PDB file of C-alpha atoms in Angstrom:
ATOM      1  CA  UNK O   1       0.000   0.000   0.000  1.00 43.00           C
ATOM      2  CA  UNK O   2       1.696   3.108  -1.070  1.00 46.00           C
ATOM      3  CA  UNK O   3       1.549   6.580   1.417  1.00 46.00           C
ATOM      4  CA  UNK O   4      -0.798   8.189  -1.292  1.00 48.00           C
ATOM      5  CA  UNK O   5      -3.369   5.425  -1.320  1.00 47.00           C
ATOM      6  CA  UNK O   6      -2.887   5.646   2.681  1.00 48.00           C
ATOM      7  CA  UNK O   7      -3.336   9.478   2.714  1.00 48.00           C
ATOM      8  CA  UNK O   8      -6.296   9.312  -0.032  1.00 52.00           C
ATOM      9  CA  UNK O   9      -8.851   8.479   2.547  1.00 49.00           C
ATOM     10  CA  UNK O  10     -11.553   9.822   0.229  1.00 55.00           C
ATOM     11  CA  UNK O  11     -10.849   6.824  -1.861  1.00 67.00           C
ATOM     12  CA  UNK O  12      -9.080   4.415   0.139  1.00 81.00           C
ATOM     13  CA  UNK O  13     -10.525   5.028   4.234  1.00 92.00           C
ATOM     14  CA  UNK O  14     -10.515   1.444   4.634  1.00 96.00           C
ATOM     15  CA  UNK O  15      -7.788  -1.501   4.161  1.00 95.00           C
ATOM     16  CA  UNK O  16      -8.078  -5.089   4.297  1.00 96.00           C
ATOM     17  CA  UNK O  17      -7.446  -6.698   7.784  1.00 96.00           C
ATOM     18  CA  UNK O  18      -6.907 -10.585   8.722  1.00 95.00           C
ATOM     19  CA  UNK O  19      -9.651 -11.367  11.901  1.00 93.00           C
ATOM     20  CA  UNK O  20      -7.451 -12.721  14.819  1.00 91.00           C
ATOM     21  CA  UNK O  21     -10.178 -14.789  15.789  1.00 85.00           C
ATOM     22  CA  UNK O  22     -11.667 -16.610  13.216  1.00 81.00           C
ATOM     23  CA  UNK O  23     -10.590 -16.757   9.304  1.00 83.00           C
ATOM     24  CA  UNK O  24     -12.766 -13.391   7.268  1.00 90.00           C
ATOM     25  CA  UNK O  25     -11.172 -10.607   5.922  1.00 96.00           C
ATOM     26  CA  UNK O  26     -12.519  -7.800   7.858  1.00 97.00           C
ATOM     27  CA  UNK O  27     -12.379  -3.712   7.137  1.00 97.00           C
ATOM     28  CA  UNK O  28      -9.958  -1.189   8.867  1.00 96.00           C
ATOM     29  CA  UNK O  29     -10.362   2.440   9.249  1.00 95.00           C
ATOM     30  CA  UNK O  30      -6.808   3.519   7.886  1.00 93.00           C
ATOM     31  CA  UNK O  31      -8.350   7.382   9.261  1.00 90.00           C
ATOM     32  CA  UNK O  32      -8.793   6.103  12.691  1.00 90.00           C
ATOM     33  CA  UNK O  33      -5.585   3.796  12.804  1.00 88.00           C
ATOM     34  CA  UNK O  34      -3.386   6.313  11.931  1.00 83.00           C
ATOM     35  CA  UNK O  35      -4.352   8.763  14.408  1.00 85.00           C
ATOM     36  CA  UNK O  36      -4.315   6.083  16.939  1.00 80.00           C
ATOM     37  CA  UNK O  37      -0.904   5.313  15.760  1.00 74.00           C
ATOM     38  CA  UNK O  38       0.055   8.662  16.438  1.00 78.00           C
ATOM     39  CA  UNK O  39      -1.113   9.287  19.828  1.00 75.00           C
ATOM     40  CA  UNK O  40       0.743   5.931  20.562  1.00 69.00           C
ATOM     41  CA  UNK O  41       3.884   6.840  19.433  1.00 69.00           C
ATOM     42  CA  UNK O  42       3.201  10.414  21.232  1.00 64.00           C
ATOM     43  CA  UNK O  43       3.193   8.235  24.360  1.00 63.00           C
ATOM     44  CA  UNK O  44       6.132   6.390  24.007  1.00 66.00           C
ATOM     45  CA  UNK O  45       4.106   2.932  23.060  1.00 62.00           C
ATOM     46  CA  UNK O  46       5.251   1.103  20.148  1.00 64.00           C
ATOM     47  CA  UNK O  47       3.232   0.193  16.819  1.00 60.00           C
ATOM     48  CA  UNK O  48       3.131  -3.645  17.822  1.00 62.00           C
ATOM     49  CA  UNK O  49       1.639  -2.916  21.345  1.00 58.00           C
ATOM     50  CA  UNK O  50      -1.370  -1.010  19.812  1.00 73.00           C
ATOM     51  CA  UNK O  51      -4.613  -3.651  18.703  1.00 83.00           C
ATOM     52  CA  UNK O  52      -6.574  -2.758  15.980  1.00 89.00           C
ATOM     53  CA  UNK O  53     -10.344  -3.431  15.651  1.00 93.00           C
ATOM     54  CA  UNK O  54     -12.271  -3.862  12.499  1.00 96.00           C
ATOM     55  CA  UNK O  55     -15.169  -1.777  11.608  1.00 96.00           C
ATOM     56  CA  UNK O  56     -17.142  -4.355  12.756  1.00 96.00           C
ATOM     57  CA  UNK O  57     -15.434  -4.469  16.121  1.00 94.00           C
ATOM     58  CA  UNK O  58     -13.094  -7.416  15.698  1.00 95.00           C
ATOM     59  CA  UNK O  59      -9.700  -7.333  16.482  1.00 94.00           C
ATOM     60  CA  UNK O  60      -7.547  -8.159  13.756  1.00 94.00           C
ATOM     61  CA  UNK O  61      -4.140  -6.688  11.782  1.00 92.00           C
ATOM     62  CA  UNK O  62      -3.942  -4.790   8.664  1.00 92.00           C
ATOM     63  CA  UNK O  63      -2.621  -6.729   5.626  1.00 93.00           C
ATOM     64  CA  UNK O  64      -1.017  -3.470   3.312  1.00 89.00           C
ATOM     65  CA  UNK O  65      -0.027  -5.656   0.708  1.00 92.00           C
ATOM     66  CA  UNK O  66      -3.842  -6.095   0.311  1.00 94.00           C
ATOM     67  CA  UNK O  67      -4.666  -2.921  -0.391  1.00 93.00           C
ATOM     68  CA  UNK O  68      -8.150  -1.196   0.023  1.00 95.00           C
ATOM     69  CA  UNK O  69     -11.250  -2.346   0.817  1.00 96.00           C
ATOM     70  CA  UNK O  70     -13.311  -2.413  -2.274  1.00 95.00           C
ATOM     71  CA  UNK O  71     -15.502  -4.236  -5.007  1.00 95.00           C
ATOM     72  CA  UNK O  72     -12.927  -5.576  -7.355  1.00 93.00           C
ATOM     73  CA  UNK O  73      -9.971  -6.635  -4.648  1.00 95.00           C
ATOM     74  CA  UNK O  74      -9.800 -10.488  -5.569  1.00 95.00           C
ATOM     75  CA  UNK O  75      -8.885 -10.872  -1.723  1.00 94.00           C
ATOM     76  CA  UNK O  76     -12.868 -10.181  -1.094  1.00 96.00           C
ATOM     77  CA  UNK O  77     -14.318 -12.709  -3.613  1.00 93.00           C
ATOM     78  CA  UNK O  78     -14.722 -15.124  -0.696  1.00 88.00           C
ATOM     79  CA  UNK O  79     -14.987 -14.541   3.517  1.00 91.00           C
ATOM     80  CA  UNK O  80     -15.668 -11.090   3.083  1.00 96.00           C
ATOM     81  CA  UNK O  81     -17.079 -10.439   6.488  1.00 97.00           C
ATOM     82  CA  UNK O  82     -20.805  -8.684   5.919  1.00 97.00           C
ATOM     83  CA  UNK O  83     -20.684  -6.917   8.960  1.00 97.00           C
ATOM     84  CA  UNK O  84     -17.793  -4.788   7.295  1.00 98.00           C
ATOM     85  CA  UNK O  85     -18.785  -4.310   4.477  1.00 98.00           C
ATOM     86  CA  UNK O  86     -22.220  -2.900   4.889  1.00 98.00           C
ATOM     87  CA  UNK O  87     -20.526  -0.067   7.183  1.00 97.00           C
ATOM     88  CA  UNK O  88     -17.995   0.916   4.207  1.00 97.00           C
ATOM     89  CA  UNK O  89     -20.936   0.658   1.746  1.00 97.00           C
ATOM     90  CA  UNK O  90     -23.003   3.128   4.242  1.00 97.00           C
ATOM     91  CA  UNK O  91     -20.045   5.138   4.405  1.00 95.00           C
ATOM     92  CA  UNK O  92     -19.415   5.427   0.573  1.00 94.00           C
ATOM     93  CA  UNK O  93     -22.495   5.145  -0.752  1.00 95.00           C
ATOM     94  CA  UNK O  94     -22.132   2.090  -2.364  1.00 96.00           C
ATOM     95  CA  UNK O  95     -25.262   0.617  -0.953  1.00 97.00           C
ATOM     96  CA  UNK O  96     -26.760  -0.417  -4.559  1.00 97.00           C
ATOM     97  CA  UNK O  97     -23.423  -2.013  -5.437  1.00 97.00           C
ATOM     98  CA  UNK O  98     -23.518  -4.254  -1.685  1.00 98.00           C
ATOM     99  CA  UNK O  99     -26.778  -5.561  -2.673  1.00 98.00           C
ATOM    100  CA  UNK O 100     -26.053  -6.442  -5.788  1.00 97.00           C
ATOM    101  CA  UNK O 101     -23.008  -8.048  -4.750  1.00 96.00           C
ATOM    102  CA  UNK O 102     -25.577 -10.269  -3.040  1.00 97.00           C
ATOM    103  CA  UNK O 103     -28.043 -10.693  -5.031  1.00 96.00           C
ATOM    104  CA  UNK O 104     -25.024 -12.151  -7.381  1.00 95.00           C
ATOM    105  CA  UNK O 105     -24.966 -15.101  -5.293  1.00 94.00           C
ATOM    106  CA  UNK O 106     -28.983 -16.233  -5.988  1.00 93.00           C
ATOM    107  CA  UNK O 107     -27.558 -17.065  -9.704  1.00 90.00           C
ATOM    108  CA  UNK O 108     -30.189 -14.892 -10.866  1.00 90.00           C
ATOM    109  CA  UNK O 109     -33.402 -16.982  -8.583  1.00 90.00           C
ATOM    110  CA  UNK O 110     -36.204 -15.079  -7.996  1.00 90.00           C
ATOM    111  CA  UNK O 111     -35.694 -15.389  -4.123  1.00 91.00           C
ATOM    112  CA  UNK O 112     -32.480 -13.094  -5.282  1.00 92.00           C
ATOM    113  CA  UNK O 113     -35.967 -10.437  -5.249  1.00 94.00           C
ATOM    114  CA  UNK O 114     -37.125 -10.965  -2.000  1.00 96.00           C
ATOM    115  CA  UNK O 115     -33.798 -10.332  -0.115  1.00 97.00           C
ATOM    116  CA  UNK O 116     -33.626  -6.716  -2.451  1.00 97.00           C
ATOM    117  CA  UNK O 117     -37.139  -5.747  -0.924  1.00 97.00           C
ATOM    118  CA  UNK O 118     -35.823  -6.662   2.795  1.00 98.00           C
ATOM    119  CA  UNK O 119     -32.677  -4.575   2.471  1.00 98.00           C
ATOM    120  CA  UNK O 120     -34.702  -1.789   0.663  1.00 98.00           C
ATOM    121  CA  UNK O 121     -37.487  -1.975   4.044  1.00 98.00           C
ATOM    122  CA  UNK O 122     -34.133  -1.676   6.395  1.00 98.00           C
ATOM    123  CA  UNK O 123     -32.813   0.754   4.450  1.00 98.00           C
ATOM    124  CA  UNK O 124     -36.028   2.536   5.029  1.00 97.00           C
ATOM    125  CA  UNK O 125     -36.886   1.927   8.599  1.00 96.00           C
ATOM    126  CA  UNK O 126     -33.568   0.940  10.901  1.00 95.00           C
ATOM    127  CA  UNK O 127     -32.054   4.091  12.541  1.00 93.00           C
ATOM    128  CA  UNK O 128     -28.329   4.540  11.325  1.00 89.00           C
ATOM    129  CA  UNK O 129     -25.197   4.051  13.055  1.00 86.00           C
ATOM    130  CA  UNK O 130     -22.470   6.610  14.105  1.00 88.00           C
ATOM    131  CA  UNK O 131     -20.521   7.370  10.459  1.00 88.00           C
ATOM    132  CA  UNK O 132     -18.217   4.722   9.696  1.00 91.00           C
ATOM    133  CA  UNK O 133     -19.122   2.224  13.047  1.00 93.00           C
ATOM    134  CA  UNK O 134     -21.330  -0.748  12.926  1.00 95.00           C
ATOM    135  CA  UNK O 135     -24.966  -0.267  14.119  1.00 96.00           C
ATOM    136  CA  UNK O 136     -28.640  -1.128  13.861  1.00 97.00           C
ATOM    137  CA  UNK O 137     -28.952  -0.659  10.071  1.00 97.00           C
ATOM    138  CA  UNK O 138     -25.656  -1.815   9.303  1.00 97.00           C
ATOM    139  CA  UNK O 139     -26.019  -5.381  11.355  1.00 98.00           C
ATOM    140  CA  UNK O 140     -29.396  -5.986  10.719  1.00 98.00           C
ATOM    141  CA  UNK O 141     -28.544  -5.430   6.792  1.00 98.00           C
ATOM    142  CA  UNK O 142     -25.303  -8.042   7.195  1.00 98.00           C
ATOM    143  CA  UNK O 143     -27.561 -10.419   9.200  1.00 98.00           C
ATOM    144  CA  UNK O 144     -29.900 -10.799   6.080  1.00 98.00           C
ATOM    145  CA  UNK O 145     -27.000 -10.952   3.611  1.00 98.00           C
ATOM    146  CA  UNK O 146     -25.497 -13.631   5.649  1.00 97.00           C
ATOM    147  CA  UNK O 147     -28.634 -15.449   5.461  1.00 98.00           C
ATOM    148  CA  UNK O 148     -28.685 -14.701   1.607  1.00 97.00           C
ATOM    149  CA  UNK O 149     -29.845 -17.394  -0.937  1.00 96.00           C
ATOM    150  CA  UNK O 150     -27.444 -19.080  -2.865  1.00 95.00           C
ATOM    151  CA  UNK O 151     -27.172 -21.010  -5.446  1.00 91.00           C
ATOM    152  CA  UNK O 152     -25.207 -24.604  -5.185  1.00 87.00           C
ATOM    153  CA  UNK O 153     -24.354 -27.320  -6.446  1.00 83.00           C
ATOM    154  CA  UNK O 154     -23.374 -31.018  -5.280  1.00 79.00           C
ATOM    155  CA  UNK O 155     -20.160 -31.198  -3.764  1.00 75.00           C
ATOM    156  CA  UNK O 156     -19.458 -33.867  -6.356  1.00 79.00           C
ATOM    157  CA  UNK O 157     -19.767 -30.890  -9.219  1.00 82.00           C
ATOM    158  CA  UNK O 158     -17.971 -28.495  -6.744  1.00 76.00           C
ATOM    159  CA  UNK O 159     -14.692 -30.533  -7.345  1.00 76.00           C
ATOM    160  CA  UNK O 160     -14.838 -32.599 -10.743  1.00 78.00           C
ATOM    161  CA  UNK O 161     -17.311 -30.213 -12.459  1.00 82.00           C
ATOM    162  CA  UNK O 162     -20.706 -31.451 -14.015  1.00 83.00           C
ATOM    163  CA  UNK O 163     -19.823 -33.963 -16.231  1.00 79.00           C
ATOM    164  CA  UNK O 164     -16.986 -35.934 -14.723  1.00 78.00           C
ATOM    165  CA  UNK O 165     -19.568 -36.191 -11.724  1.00 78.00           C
ATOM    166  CA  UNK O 166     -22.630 -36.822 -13.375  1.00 83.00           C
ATOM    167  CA  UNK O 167     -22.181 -38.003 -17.184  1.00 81.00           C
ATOM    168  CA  UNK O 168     -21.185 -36.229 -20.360  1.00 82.00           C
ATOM    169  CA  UNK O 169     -24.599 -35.832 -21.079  1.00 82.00           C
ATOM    170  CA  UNK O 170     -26.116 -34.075 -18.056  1.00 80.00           C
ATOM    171  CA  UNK O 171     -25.276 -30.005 -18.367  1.00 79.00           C
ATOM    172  CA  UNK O 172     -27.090 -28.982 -15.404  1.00 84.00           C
ATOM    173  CA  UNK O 173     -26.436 -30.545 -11.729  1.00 85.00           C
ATOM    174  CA  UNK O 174     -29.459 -32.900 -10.568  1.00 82.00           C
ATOM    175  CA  UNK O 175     -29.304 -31.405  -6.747  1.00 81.00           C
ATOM    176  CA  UNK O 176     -28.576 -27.805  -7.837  1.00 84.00           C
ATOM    177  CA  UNK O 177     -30.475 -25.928  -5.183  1.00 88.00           C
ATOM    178  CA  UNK O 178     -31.245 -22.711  -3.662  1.00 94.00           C
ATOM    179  CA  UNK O 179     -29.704 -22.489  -0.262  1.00 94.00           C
ATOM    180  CA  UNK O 180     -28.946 -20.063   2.879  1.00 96.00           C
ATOM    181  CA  UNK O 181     -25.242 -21.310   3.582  1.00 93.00           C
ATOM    182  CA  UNK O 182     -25.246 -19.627   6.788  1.00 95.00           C
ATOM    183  CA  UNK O 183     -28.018 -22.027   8.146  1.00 97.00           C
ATOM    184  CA  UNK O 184     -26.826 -25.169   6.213  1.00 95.00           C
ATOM    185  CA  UNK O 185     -23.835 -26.864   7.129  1.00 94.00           C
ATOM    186  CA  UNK O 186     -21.039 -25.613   5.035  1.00 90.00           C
ATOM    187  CA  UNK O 187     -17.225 -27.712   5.122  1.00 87.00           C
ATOM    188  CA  UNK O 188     -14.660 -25.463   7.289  1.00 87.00           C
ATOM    189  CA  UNK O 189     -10.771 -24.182   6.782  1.00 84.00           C
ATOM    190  CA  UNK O 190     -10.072 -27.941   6.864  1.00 88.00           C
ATOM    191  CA  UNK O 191     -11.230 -28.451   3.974  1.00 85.00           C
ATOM    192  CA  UNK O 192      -8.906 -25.965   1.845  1.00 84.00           C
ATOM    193  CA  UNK O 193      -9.389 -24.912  -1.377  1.00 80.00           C
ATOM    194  CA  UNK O 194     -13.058 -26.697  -1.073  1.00 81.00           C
ATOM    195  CA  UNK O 195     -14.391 -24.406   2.327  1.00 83.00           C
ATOM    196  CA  UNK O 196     -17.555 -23.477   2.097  1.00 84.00           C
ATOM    197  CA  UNK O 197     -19.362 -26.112   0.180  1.00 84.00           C
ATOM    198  CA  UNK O 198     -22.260 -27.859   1.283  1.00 85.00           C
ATOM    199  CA  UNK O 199     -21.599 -31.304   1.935  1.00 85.00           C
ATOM    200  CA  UNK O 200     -25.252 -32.640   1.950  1.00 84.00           C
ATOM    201  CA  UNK O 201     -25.517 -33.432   5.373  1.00 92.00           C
ATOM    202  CA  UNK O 202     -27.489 -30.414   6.429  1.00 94.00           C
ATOM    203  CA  UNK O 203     -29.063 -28.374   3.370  1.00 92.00           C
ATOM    204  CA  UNK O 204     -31.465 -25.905   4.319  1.00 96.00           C
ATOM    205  CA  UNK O 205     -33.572 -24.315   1.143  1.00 94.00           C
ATOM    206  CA  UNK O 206     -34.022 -20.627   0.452  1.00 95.00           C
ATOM    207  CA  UNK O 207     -35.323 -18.533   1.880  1.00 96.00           C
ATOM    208  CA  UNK O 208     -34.716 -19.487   5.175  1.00 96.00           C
ATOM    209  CA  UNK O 209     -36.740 -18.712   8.624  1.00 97.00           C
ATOM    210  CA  UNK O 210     -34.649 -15.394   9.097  1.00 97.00           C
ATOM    211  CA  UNK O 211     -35.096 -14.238   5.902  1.00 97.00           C
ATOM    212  CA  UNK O 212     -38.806 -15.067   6.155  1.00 97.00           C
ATOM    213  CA  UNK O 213     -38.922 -13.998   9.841  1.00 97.00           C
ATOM    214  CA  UNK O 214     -37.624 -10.394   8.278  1.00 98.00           C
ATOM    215  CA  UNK O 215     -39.956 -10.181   5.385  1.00 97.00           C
ATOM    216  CA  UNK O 216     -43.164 -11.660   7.689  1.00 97.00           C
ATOM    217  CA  UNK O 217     -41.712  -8.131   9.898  1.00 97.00           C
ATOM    218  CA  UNK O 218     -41.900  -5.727   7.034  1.00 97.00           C
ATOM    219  CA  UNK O 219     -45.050  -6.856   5.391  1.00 97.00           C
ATOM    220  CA  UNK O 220     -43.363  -8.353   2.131  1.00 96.00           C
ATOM    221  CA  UNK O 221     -45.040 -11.284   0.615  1.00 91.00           C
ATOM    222  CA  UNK O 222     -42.454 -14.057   0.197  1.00 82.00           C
ATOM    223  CA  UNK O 223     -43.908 -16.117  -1.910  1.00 71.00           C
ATOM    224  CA  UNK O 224     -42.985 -20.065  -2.695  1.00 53.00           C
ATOM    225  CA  UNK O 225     -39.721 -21.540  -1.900  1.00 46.00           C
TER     226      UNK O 225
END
């Protein structure tokens, strides 16, 4: 990360940060760790004695050579943590592109529809947060992406792809489904390059009872599974 993408908080407020708890890349005020920085060193503390907390509260430690928290860092295309990155969208004004990014994720399913109208009712009706700090709006808008539907396939297609799992002739995987991976039970960091996928055990459909628990809140008609 150079010093002009650190200075340019305009465009670049918040870096990329490893959770110390838990595997996620989480969001960093760069604005706030600075100055924090600097009232450190002001006191005779060192850098390394200083913790940092995520946006979402959670301490972890910036990664530079990740760069900025934004829509087309490769480092985000999976564990993105939610909670994060509704507060930078709120901040920026990116709240169209956050629910599109997952919307993405419902392949295009119509139940892709129903989570759009339960952000838009938060949107409308949660009180917001202090500016750039996690509150109502922001965690009750990461709780329903977190409970987004997704679409999935076998963990058979997941590793071999469609055909070397299910014939030459079959283009479309016969338990494709529409899931909430947050409810379902999803394989961990042990699993490696496969984390994430749903192993069959426990597969709950979309939408799930929190999503429906939201939209039965806000009046939105859910419709069929």
């Amino acid at each position: 990360m150079s010093a002009q993408m650190v200075e340019d908080y305009d465009s670049y407020r918040f870096g990329i940060a490893a959770g110390l708890s838990g595997p996620g890349w989480h969001a960093i005020d760069l604005e706030v760790m600075w100055a924090n920085w600097a009232s450190s060193r002001a006191a005779g503390l060192k850098r390394e004695d200083l913790e940092a907390f995520s946006v979402c509260g959670a301490r972890s430690q910036l990664v530079r050579k990740l760069g900025p928290f934004t829509y087309d860092s490769r480092w985000l295309e999976k564990l993105r943590c939610e909670r994060c990155s509704w507060v930078v969208a709120l901040n920026r004004g990116t709240v169209e592109q956050e629910i599109e990014l997952y919307l993405a994720d419902a392949g295009g399913d119509r139940r892709g529809e129903l989570l759009r109208q339960i952000f838009t009712a938060i949107l409308a009706d949660a009180p917001p947060g202090p500016e750039a700090t996690a509150g109502h709006r922001s965690e009750l808008l990461a709780h329903a992406a977190r409970h987004r539907p997704v679409g999935t396939v076998c963990a058979d297609c997941t590793r071999q792809g469609c055909a070397d799992a299910h014939g030459a002739e079959v283009a479309v995987c016969p338990d494709a489904a529409v899931v909430c991976t947050e409810c379902s039970f999803t394989t961990g960091s042990w699993a490696g390059q496969w984390q994430g996928v749903t192993t069959g055990e426990c597969v709950v459909g979309a939408p799930c009872s929190a999503l429906l628990a939201l939209a039965e809140h806000y009046g939105i008609e859910a419709g069929l599974r």
